CSV table of C-alpha atoms in Angstrom, one decimal:
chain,number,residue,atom,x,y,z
A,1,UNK,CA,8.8,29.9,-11.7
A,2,UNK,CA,8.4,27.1,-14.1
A,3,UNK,CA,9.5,27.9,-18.0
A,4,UNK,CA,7.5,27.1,-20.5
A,5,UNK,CA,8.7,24.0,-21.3
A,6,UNK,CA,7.1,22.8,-17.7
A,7,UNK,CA,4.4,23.9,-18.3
A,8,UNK,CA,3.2,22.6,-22.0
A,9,UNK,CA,3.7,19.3,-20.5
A,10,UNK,CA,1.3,19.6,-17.7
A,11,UNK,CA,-1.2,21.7,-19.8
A,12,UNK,CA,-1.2,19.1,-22.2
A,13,UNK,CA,-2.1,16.5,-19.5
A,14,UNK,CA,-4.9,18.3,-18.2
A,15,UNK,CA,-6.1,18.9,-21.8
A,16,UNK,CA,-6.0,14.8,-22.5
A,17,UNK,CA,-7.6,14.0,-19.2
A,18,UNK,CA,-10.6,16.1,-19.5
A,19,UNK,CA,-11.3,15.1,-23.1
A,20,UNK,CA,-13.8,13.0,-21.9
A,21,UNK,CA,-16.8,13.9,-19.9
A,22,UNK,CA,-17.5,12.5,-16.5
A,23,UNK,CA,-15.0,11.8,-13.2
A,24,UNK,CA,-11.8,11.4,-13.6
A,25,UNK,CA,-10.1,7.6,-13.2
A,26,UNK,CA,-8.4,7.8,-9.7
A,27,UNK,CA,-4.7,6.3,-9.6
A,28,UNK,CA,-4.4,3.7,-7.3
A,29,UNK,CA,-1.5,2.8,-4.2
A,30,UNK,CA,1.4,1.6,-6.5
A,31,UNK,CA,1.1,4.3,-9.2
A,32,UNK,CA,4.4,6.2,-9.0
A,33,UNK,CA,2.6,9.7,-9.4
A,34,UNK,CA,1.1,9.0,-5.9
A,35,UNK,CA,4.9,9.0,-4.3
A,36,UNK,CA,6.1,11.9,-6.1
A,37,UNK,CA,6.6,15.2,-4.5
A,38,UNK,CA,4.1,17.5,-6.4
A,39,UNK,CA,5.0,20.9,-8.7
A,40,UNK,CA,3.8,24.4,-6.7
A,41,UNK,CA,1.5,26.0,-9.2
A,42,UNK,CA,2.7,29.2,-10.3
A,43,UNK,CA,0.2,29.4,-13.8
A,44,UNK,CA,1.0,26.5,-15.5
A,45,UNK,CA,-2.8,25.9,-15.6
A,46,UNK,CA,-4.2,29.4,-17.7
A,47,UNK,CA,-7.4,30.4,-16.1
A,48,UNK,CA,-9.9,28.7,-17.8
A,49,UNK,CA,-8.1,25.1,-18.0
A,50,UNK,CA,-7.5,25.4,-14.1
A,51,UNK,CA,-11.5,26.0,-13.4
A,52,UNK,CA,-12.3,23.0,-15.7
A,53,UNK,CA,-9.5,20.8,-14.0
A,54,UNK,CA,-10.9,21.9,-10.4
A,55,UNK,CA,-14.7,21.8,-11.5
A,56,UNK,CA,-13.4,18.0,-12.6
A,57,UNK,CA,-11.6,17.2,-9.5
A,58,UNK,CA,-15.0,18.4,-7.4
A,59,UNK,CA,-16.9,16.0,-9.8
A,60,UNK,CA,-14.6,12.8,-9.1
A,61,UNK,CA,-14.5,13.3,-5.5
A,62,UNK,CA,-18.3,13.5,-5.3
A,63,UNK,CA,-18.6,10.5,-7.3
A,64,UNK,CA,-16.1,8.7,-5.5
A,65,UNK,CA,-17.8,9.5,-3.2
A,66,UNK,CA,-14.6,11.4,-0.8
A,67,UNK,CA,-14.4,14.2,1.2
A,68,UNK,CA,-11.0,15.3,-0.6
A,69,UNK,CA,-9.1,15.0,-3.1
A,70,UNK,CA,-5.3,15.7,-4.6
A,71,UNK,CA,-4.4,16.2,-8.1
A,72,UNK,CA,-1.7,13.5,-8.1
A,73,UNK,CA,-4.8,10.7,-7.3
A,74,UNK,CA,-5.6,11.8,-11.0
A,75,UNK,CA,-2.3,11.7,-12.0
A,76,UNK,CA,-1.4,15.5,-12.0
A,77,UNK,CA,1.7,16.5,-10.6
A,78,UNK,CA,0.6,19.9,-9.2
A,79,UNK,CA,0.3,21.5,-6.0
A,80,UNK,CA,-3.2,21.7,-6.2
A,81,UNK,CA,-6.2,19.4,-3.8
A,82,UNK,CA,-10.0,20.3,-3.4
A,83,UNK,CA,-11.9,19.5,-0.2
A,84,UNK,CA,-15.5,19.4,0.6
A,85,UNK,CA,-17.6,17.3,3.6
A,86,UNK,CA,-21.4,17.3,4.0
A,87,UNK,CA,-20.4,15.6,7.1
A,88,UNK,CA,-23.3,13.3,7.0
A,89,UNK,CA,-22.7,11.3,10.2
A,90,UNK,CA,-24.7,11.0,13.6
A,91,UNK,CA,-24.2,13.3,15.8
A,92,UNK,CA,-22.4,10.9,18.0
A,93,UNK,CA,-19.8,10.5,15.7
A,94,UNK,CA,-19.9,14.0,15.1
A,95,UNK,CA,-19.4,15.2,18.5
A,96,UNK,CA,-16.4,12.3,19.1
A,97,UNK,CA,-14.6,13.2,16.0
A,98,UNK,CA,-15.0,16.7,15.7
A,99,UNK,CA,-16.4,16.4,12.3
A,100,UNK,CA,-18.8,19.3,10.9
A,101,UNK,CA,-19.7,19.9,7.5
A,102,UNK,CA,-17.1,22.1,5.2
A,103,UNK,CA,-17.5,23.6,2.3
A,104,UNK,CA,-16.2,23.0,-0.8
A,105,UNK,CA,-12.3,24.7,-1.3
A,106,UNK,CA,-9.7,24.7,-3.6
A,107,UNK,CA,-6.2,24.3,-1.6
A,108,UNK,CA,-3.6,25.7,-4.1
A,109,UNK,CA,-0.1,25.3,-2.7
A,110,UNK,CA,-1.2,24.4,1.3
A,111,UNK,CA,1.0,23.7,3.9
A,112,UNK,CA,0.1,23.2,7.5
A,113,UNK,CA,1.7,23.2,10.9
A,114,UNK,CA,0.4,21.6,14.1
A,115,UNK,CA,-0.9,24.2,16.8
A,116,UNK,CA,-0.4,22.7,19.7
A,117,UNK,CA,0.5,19.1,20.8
A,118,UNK,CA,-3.3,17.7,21.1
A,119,UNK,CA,-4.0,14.7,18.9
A,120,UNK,CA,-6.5,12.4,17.6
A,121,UNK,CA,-6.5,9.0,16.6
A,122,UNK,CA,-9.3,8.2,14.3
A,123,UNK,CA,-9.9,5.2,11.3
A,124,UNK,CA,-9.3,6.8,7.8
A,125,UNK,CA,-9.2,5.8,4.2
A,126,UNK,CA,-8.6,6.6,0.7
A,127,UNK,CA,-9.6,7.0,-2.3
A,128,UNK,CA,-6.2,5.6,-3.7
A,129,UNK,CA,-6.4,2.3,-1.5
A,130,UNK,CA,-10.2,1.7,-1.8
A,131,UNK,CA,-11.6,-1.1,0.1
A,132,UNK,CA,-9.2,-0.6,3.9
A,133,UNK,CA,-9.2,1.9,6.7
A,134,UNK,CA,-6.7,2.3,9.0
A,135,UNK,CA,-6.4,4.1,12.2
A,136,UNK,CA,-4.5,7.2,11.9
A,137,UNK,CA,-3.0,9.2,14.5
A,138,UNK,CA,-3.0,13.3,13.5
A,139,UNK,CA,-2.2,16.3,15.0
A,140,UNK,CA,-5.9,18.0,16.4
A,141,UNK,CA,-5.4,21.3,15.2
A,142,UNK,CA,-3.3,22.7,12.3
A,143,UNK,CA,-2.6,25.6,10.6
A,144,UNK,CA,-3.3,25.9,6.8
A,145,UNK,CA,-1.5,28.2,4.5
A,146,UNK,CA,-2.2,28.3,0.8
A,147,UNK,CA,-4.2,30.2,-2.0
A,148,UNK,CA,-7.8,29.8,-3.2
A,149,UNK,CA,-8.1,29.2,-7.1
A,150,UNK,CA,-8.0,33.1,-7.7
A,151,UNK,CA,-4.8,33.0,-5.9
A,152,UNK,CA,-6.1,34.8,-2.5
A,153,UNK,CA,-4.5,34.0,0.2
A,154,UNK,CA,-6.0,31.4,2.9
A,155,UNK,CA,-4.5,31.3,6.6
A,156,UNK,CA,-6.8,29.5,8.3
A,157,UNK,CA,-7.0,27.3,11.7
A,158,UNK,CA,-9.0,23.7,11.2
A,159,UNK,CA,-9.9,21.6,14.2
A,160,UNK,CA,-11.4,18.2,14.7
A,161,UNK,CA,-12.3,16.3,11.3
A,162,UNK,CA,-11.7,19.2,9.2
A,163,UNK,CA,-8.0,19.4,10.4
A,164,UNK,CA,-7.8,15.2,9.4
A,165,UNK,CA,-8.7,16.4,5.9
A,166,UNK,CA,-6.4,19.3,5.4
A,167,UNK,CA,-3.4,16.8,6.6
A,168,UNK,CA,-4.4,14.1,4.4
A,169,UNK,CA,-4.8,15.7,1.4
A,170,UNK,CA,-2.0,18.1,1.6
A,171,UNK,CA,0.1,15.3,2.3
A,172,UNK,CA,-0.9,13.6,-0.8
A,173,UNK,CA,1.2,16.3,-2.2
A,174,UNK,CA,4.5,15.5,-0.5
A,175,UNK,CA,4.0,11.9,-1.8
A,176,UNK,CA,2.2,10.5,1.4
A,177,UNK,CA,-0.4,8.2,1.7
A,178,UNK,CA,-2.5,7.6,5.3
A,179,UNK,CA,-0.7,4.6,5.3
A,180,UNK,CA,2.5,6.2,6.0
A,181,UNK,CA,1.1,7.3,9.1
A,182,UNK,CA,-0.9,5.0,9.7
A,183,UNK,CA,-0.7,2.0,13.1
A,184,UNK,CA,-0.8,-0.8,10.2
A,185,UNK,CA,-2.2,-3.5,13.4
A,186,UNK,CA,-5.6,-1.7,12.6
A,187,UNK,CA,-5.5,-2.1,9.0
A,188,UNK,CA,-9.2,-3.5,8.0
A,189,UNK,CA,-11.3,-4.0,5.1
A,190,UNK,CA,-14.4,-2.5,5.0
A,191,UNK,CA,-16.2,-5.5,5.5
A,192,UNK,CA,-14.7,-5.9,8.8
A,193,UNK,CA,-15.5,-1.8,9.6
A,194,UNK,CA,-18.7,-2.6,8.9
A,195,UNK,CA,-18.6,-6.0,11.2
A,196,UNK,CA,-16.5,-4.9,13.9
A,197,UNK,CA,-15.4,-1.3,14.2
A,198,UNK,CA,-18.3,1.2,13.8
A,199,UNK,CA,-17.9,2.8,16.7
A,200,UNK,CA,-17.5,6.6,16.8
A,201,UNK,CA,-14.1,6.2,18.2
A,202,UNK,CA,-11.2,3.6,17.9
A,203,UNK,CA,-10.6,2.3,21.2
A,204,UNK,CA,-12.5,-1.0,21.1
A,205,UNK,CA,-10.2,-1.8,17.8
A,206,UNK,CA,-7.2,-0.8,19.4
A,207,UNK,CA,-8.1,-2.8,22.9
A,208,UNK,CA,-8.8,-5.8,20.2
A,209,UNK,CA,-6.6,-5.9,17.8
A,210,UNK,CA,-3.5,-4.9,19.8
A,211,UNK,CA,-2.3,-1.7,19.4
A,212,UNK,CA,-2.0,1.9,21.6
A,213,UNK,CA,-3.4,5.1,21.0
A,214,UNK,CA,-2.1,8.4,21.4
C-alpha cells in the first residue's frame, strides 16, 4: 500500500493538471513518463479527484480522437487506462478485424493473459506517436483482470479489436509503446495509410513492403 507521502505527490499532480478546463495535453514518444512502469492504485486518488481525473481522461481521448487511453500519456504514473470504441468502420473492416463497438470502461489495475495461441496482425497507432501506424502482431484473445473505478472486480474475455485495445493500453502501463511490438518495415505515415494501405487487412503492405505476418 502506498504511504502517504506517495500519495500527496500524485494527488497533487492530478489537482495541477485539471486546473484547467478542457482535454488534457497528451505526452508524446520520448517523454520518460511513457517508459516508466506505472504505480497500482490502491486510493491514492480519494473518490471524487479519481471521477474528475477519469471524466478528464474520457474527454482527451474523445478529443484526440482515440479509442483508449493510459494515464501515463497524461503524465500520471498510475495504474489506471480508460477505453471506449464507437467502432465506426465498414463492415468489411469490421468483419476482418473483429472490431465491434465497446463501451466506455475504466481499467484500474488490468492485466491480461493470452487464451490460446491465435493471433492477429493488424496496423495500429497512438496517441503518443501521432502521425505513424504500424503493423502489430497481438495475441486474438486475452484475458482481462482488473477493477472498475468503484473497485469491482472485472474478469472478462475480449476478442478481435477489443482484445488489440485492452493489450495496448494495458501495456502503456508496463512502459510499452506499439512500437515495441511492432514489425517496424511497416512503419508509415498517415499520408501513406491513406495512399497505400487502407485495406481491411495488412497483407498487401506486408507482400509490398517486405515483411511476414503471423
Amino acid at each position: 500500500m502506498a504511504t502517504p507521502s506517495h500519495r500527496a505527490p500524485l494527488a497533487e499532480l492530478v489537482e495541477e493538471l485539471l486546473a484547467t478546463d478542457g482535454p488534457l495535453p497528451i505526452a508524446a514518444a520520448g517523454e520518460p513518463v511513457l517508459r516508466r512502469a506505472t504505480e497500482p492504485y490502491d486510493g491514492q486518488l480519494d473518490a471524487a479527484l479519481l471521477s474528475r481525473f477519469i471524466d478528464a481522461l474520457r474527454v482527451t481521448m474523445h478529443a484526440a480522437p482515440g479509442v483508449g487511453l493510459a494515464a501515463p500519456q497524461v503524465g500520471v504514473p498510475l495504474r489506471i487506462a480508460v477505453v471506449e470504441d464507437p467502432a465506426p468502420v465498414p463492415e468489411e473492416v469490421r468483419e476482418a478485424r473483429g472490431r465491434v463497438p465497446q463501451p466506455f470502461r475504466v481499467l484500474v489495475n488490468p492485466s491480461y493473459e493470452p487464451v490460446g495461441t491465435q493471433r492477429a496482425a493488424f496496423f495500429e497507432g497512438c496517441l503518443s506517436v501521432p502521425g505513424w501506424q504500424a503493423v502489430v502482431a497481438r495475441s486474438d484473445q486475452v484475458r482481462l483482470t482488473c477493477e472498475d473505478e468503484h473497485g469491482r472486480p472485472v474478469d472478462e474475455v475480449f476478442s478481435g479489436w477489443p482484445a488489440r485495445i485492452v493489450q495496448h493500453e494495458t501495456d502503456h502501463l508496463d512502459g510499452m509503446l506499439y512500437l515495441d511490438r511492432a514489425e517496424l518495415r511497416s512503419l508509415s505515415s498517415n499520408q501513406a495509410m491513406a495512399e497505400w494501405w487502407t485495406q481491411p487487412t495488412p497483407e498487401l503492405a506486408a507482400a509490398s513492403l517486405g515483411f511476414e505476418l503471423p
